PDB file of C-alpha atoms in Angstrom:
ATOM      1  CA  LEU C   1      -2.292 -16.379  -3.962  1.00  0.00           C
ATOM      2  CA  ASN C   2      -1.216 -13.558  -1.358  1.00  0.00           C
ATOM      3  CA  ASP C   3      -4.111 -11.186  -1.618  1.00  0.00           C
ATOM      4  CA  VAL C   4      -7.795 -10.910  -2.456  1.00  0.00           C
ATOM      5  CA  PHE C   5      -9.917  -7.564  -2.397  1.00  0.00           C
ATOM      6  CA  ALA C   6     -13.426  -7.809  -2.898  1.00  0.00           C
ATOM      7  CA  ASP C   7     -16.032  -4.172  -3.528  1.00  0.00           C
ATOM      8  CA  ALA C   8     -18.601  -3.500  -1.106  1.00  0.00           C
ATOM      9  CA  SER C   9     -20.903  -5.448  -3.737  1.00  0.00           C
ATOM     10  CA  GLY C  10     -18.753  -8.804  -3.382  1.00  0.00           C
ATOM     11  CA  ASN C  11     -19.202  -9.615  -6.529  1.00  0.00           C
ATOM     12  CA  ARG C  12     -15.850  -7.650  -7.675  1.00  0.00           C
ATOM     13  CA  VAL C  13     -13.532  -9.410  -6.782  1.00  0.00           C
ATOM     14  CA  TRP C  14      -9.122  -8.889  -7.659  1.00  0.00           C
ATOM     15  CA  ALA C  15      -6.466 -11.759  -6.095  1.00  0.00           C
ATOM     16  CA  VAL C  16      -2.367 -11.072  -6.384  1.00  0.00           C
ATOM     17  CA  GLY C  17      -0.104 -13.768  -6.433  1.00  0.00           C
ATOM     18  CA  GLU C  18       4.036 -15.105  -7.227  1.00  0.00           C
ATOM     19  CA  GLY C  19       4.692 -13.750 -11.186  1.00  0.00           C
ATOM     20  CA  GLY C  20       3.056 -10.801 -10.995  1.00  0.00           C
ATOM     21  CA  ARG C  21      -0.611 -12.910 -11.139  1.00  0.00           C
ATOM     22  CA  ILE C  22      -3.746 -10.790 -11.190  1.00  0.00           C
ATOM     23  CA  GLN C  23      -7.038 -12.701 -11.459  1.00  0.00           C
ATOM     24  CA  ALA C  24     -10.464 -10.881 -11.918  1.00  0.00           C
ATOM     25  CA  SER C  25     -13.998 -12.107 -10.947  1.00  0.00           C
ATOM     26  CA  THR C  26     -16.961 -10.257 -11.296  1.00  0.00           C
ATOM     27  CA  ASP C  27     -19.584 -12.498  -9.710  1.00  0.00           C
ATOM     28  CA  ALA C  28     -18.073 -13.225  -7.154  1.00  0.00           C
ATOM     29  CA  GLY C  29     -15.569 -15.798  -7.368  1.00  0.00           C
ATOM     30  CA  ARG C  30     -17.600 -18.419  -9.576  1.00  0.00           C
ATOM     31  CA  SER C  31     -15.108 -17.367 -12.248  1.00  0.00           C
ATOM     32  CA  TRP C  32     -11.979 -15.945 -13.071  1.00  0.00           C
ATOM     33  CA  THR C  33      -9.873 -14.506 -15.684  1.00  0.00           C
ATOM     34  CA  THR C  34      -6.955 -13.748 -15.419  1.00  0.00           C
ATOM     35  CA  GLN C  35      -5.646 -10.087 -16.229  1.00  0.00           C
ATOM     36  CA  VAL C  36      -2.347  -8.684 -17.037  1.00  0.00           C
ATOM     37  CA  SER C  37       0.041  -6.804 -14.212  1.00  0.00           C
ATOM     38  CA  THR C  38       3.273  -6.805 -17.189  1.00  0.00           C
ATOM     39  CA  THR C  39       5.562  -8.169 -14.239  1.00  0.00           C
ATOM     40  CA  ALA C  40       6.734 -10.961 -13.386  1.00  0.00           C
ATOM     41  CA  SER C  41       7.365  -9.925  -9.442  1.00  0.00           C
ATOM     42  CA  PRO C  42       5.739 -11.402  -6.936  1.00  0.00           C
ATOM     43  CA  LEU C  43       2.310  -9.079  -6.060  1.00  0.00           C
ATOM     44  CA  HIS C  44       1.605  -9.041  -2.204  1.00  0.00           C
ATOM     45  CA  GLY C  45      -1.339  -6.887  -2.027  1.00  0.00           C
ATOM     46  CA  VAL C  46      -4.615  -5.450  -3.738  1.00  0.00           C
ATOM     47  CA  TRP C  47      -6.624  -2.827  -3.267  1.00  0.00           C
ATOM     48  CA  PHE C  48      -9.565  -0.695  -5.217  1.00  0.00           C
ATOM     49  CA  THR C  49     -10.703   3.507  -4.292  1.00  0.00           C
ATOM     50  CA  SER C  50     -13.558   2.824  -7.008  1.00  0.00           C
ATOM     51  CA  ALA C  51     -14.758   0.747  -9.742  1.00  0.00           C
ATOM     52  CA  SER C  52     -12.388   1.579 -11.863  1.00  0.00           C
ATOM     53  CA  GLU C  53      -8.863   2.686 -10.091  1.00  0.00           C
ATOM     54  CA  GLY C  54      -6.963  -0.180  -7.949  1.00  0.00           C
ATOM     55  CA  TRP C  55      -3.361  -0.893  -7.260  1.00  0.00           C
ATOM     56  CA  ALA C  56      -1.151  -4.143  -7.081  1.00  0.00           C
ATOM     57  CA  VAL C  57       1.626  -4.015  -4.804  1.00  0.00           C
ATOM     58  CA  GLY C  58       4.653  -6.559  -4.229  1.00  0.00           C
ATOM     59  CA  GLY C  59       8.292  -7.460  -4.606  1.00  0.00           C
ATOM     60  CA  GLY C  60      11.734  -5.200  -5.497  1.00  0.00           C
ATOM     61  CA  GLY C  61       9.230  -2.138  -4.991  1.00  0.00           C
ATOM     62  CA  THR C  62       7.088  -3.408  -8.170  1.00  0.00           C
ATOM     63  CA  VAL C  63       3.401  -1.225  -8.154  1.00  0.00           C
ATOM     64  CA  ARG C  64       0.902  -1.718 -10.570  1.00  0.00           C
ATOM     65  CA  ARG C  65      -2.247   0.737 -11.157  1.00  0.00           C
ATOM     66  CA  THR C  66      -5.733   0.422 -13.197  1.00  0.00           C
ATOM     67  CA  THR C  67      -7.597   3.464 -13.984  1.00  0.00           C
ATOM     68  CA  ASN C  68     -10.516   1.271 -15.868  1.00  0.00           C
ATOM     69  CA  GLY C  69     -11.118  -1.830 -13.559  1.00  0.00           C
ATOM     70  CA  GLY C  70      -8.121  -3.578 -14.447  1.00  0.00           C
ATOM     71  CA  ALA C  71      -8.417  -4.158 -18.233  1.00  0.00           C
ATOM     72  CA  THR C  72      -4.756  -2.447 -18.033  1.00  0.00           C
ATOM     73  CA  TRP C  73      -2.567  -1.941 -15.589  1.00  0.00           C
ATOM     74  CA  THR C  74       0.778   0.287 -15.553  1.00  0.00           C
ATOM     75  CA  LYS C  75       3.308   1.203 -14.447  1.00  0.00           C
ATOM     76  CA  ALA C  76       4.179   3.363 -11.200  1.00  0.00           C
ATOM     77  CA  GLU C  77       7.059   4.694  -9.538  1.00  0.00           C
ATOM     78  CA  THR C  78       7.947   4.325  -6.337  1.00  0.00           C
ATOM     79  CA  ARG C  79      11.140   4.533  -5.784  1.00  0.00           C
ATOM     80  CA  LEU C  80      10.793   1.405  -3.134  1.00  0.00           C
ATOM     81  CA  PRO C  81      13.882  -1.283  -4.293  1.00  0.00           C
ATOM     82  CA  ALA C  82      12.611  -3.207  -1.239  1.00  0.00           C
ATOM     83  CA  THR C  83       9.002  -5.412  -1.458  1.00  0.00           C
ATOM     84  CA  ILE C  84       6.394  -3.801  -0.395  1.00  0.00           C
ATOM     85  CA  VAL C  85       4.313  -4.985   2.159  1.00  0.00           C
ATOM     86  CA  ASP C  86       1.388  -2.867   2.938  1.00  0.00           C
ATOM     87  CA  SER C  87      -0.441  -0.111   1.864  1.00  0.00           C
ATOM     88  CA  THR C  88      -3.208   2.913   3.094  1.00  0.00           C
ATOM     89  CA  THR C  89      -4.946   4.900   1.452  1.00  0.00           C
ATOM     90  CA  LEU C  90      -5.976   8.578   2.341  1.00  0.00           C
ATOM     91  CA  ASP C  91      -9.353  10.676   3.148  1.00  0.00           C
ATOM     92  CA  HIS C  92      -7.786  12.969  -0.159  1.00  0.00           C
ATOM     93  CA  GLY C  93      -6.351  10.054  -2.540  1.00  0.00           C
ATOM     94  CA  GLU C  94      -2.884  10.021  -1.501  1.00  0.00           C
ATOM     95  CA  VAL C  95      -1.327   6.685  -1.154  1.00  0.00           C
ATOM     96  CA  VAL C  96       1.204   5.599   1.132  1.00  0.00           C
ATOM     97  CA  LEU C  97       3.148   2.563   0.861  1.00  0.00           C
ATOM     98  CA  VAL C  98       5.657   0.628   3.012  1.00  0.00           C
ATOM     99  CA  ASP C  99       8.500  -2.186   2.497  1.00  0.00           C
ATOM    100  CA  GLN C 100      10.265  -4.339   3.840  1.00  0.00           C
ATOM    101  CA  GLY C 101      13.397  -1.673   4.083  1.00  0.00           C
ATOM    102  CA  GLY C 102      11.836   0.108   6.366  1.00  0.00           C
ATOM    103  CA  ARG C 103      10.432   2.893   4.195  1.00  0.00           C
ATOM    104  CA  VAL C 104       7.367   4.876   3.408  1.00  0.00           C
ATOM    105  CA  ALA C 105       6.282   7.168   0.013  1.00  0.00           C
ATOM    106  CA  LEU C 106       3.889   9.073  -0.383  1.00  0.00           C
ATOM    107  CA  SER C 107       2.103   9.710  -3.600  1.00  0.00           C
ATOM    108  CA  HIS C 108      -1.009  12.892  -4.550  1.00  0.00           C
ATOM    109  CA  ASP C 109      -1.824  10.972  -7.850  1.00  0.00           C
ATOM    110  CA  GLY C 110      -1.647   7.400  -7.714  1.00  0.00           C
ATOM    111  CA  VAL C 111       1.444   7.261 -10.395  1.00  0.00           C
ATOM    112  CA  ASN C 112       4.505   9.027  -8.648  1.00  0.00           C
ATOM    113  CA  PHE C 113       5.489   8.136  -5.305  1.00  0.00           C
ATOM    114  CA  ASP C 114       8.411  10.613  -2.977  1.00  0.00           C
ATOM    115  CA  LEU C 115       9.792   9.179  -0.158  1.00  0.00           C
ATOM    116  CA  ILE C 116       8.748  10.272   3.296  1.00  0.00           C
ATOM    117  CA  PRO C 117      12.549  11.246   5.075  1.00  0.00           C
ATOM    118  CA  THR C 118      12.277   9.191   8.465  1.00  0.00           C
ATOM    119  CA  GLN C 119      14.408   9.469  11.645  1.00  0.00           C
ATOM    120  CA  ARG C 120      16.074   5.612  11.051  1.00  0.00           C
ATOM    121  CA  THR C 121      14.986   2.921   8.607  1.00  0.00           C
ATOM    122  CA  VAL C 122      13.709  -0.293  10.550  1.00  0.00           C
ATOM    123  CA  PRO C 123      12.288  -3.428   8.843  1.00  0.00           C
ATOM    124  CA  LEU C 124       8.056  -2.656   9.097  1.00  0.00           C
ATOM    125  CA  THR C 125       5.084  -4.837   8.231  1.00  0.00           C
ATOM    126  CA  SER C 126       1.758  -2.438   7.717  1.00  0.00           C
ATOM    127  CA  VAL C 127       0.544   1.183   7.496  1.00  0.00           C
ATOM    128  CA  ALA C 128      -3.064   2.327   8.184  1.00  0.00           C
ATOM    129  CA  ASP C 129      -4.628   6.346   8.586  1.00  0.00           C
ATOM    130  CA  ALA C 130      -4.768   6.909  11.791  1.00  0.00           C
ATOM    131  CA  GLY C 131      -6.497   9.522  11.189  1.00  0.00           C
ATOM    132  CA  ALA C 132      -5.807  13.192  11.684  1.00  0.00           C
ATOM    133  CA  GLY C 133      -3.029  13.459   9.009  1.00  0.00           C
ATOM    134  CA  ARG C 134      -1.047  10.561  11.138  1.00  0.00           C
ATOM    135  CA  LEU C 135      -0.084   6.619  10.074  1.00  0.00           C
ATOM    136  CA  ALA C 136      -0.354   3.855  12.318  1.00  0.00           C
ATOM    137  CA  VAL C 137       2.848   1.710  11.067  1.00  0.00           C
ATOM    138  CA  THR C 138       4.079  -1.711  12.523  1.00  0.00           C
ATOM    139  CA  GLY C 139       7.334  -3.828  12.615  1.00  0.00           C
ATOM    140  CA  PRO C 140       9.032  -5.568  14.680  1.00  0.00           C
ATOM    141  CA  LEU C 141      11.629  -3.108  15.970  1.00  0.00           C
ATOM    142  CA  SER C 142      10.403   0.609  17.407  1.00  0.00           C
ATOM    143  CA  PHE C 143       9.992   3.245  14.302  1.00  0.00           C
ATOM    144  CA  THR C 144      10.099   6.596  15.128  1.00  0.00           C
ATOM    145  CA  PRO C 145       9.584   8.632  11.590  1.00  0.00           C
ATOM    146  CA  ALA C 146      10.070  12.305  11.071  1.00  0.00           C
ATOM    147  CA  SER C 147       7.472  14.413   8.761  1.00  0.00           C
ATOM    148  CA  ARG C 148       4.420  16.638   9.454  1.00  0.00           C
ATOM    149  CA  ARG C 149       1.422  17.463   7.728  1.00  0.00           C
ATOM    150  CA  ARG C 150       2.408  20.246   5.648  1.00  0.00           C
ATOM    151  CA  GLY C 151      -0.689  20.558   2.958  1.00  0.00           C
ATOM    152  CA  ALA C 152      -1.520  16.987   2.008  1.00  0.00           C
ATOM    153  CA  VAL C 153       2.126  15.219   3.474  1.00  0.00           C
ATOM    154  CA  PRO C 154       0.943  12.936   6.010  1.00  0.00           C
ATOM    155  CA  CYS C 155       2.058  13.395   9.884  1.00  0.00           C
ATOM    156  CA  LEU C 156       4.216  10.650  10.797  1.00  0.00           C
ATOM    157  CA  ALA C 157       6.118  11.055  14.262  1.00  0.00           C
ATOM    158  CA  ALA C 158       7.016   9.684  17.597  1.00  0.00           C
ATOM    159  CA  CYS C 159       5.450   6.226  17.066  1.00  0.00           C
ATOM    160  CA  GLU C 160       6.745   4.030  19.491  1.00  0.00           C
ATOM    161  CA  GLY C 161       6.890  -0.217  19.400  1.00  0.00           C
ATOM    162  CA  ARG C 162       4.266  -2.227  21.832  1.00  0.00           C
ATOM    163  CA  ARG C 163       3.867  -5.417  22.965  1.00  0.00           C
ATOM    164  CA  ALA C 164      -0.096  -6.252  22.009  1.00  0.00           C
ATOM    165  CA  ALA C 165      -1.145  -9.927  22.552  1.00  0.00           C
ATOM    166  CA  GLY C 166       2.033 -11.560  21.695  1.00  0.00           C
ATOM    167  CA  THR C 167       2.485  -9.025  18.445  1.00  0.00           C
ATOM    168  CA  ARG C 168       3.853  -5.372  17.906  1.00  0.00           C
ATOM    169  CA  SER C 169       1.625  -2.880  17.552  1.00  0.00           C
ATOM    170  CA  VAL C 170       2.825   1.105  16.805  1.00  0.00           C
ATOM    171  CA  ARG C 171       1.066   3.915  17.780  1.00  0.00           C
ATOM    172  CA  SER C 172       1.644   7.220  15.710  1.00  0.00           C
ATOM    173  CA  GLY C 173       0.903  10.833  17.336  1.00  0.00           C
ATOM    174  CA  CYS C 174       2.067  14.623  15.451  1.00  0.00           C
ATOM    175  CA  ALA C 175       4.908  15.944  18.137  1.00  0.00           C
TER     176      ALA C 175
END
């Protein structure tokens, strides 16, 4: 398995892995059931924003979304061709995805994703909500995306790679 998510109670748990595998537990992992993801692509991440709404992401830009706790998973259109390596959900419910190819995608509805223009494309490894309409992204190289917050679109600006404890960390701020 590649990723695990547990709700705040720790009772509801989902795990994703190779071959589009999604496993779910309602008893803190004592027993598991298989949920049908409708993909054979490897899944690398899973998260839920409520008891019913969740996403699973992975290889080849694969995104699956559920609005019923995983009883059914449907395809979301990302326009990301590479493996999705990380995701975050922002305060207003927007979903942000990053892929290995250095692309960033944003969705206001959790289903349709638009690419956020960047000044250059470099490999990415993670994304997080940095607050105040900003994102923090990490990767092996420095990264300078270019999109300012307009309405609900997060601001990505002047990210600078900095070495920290043997890894790369990236800070972002709105210019």
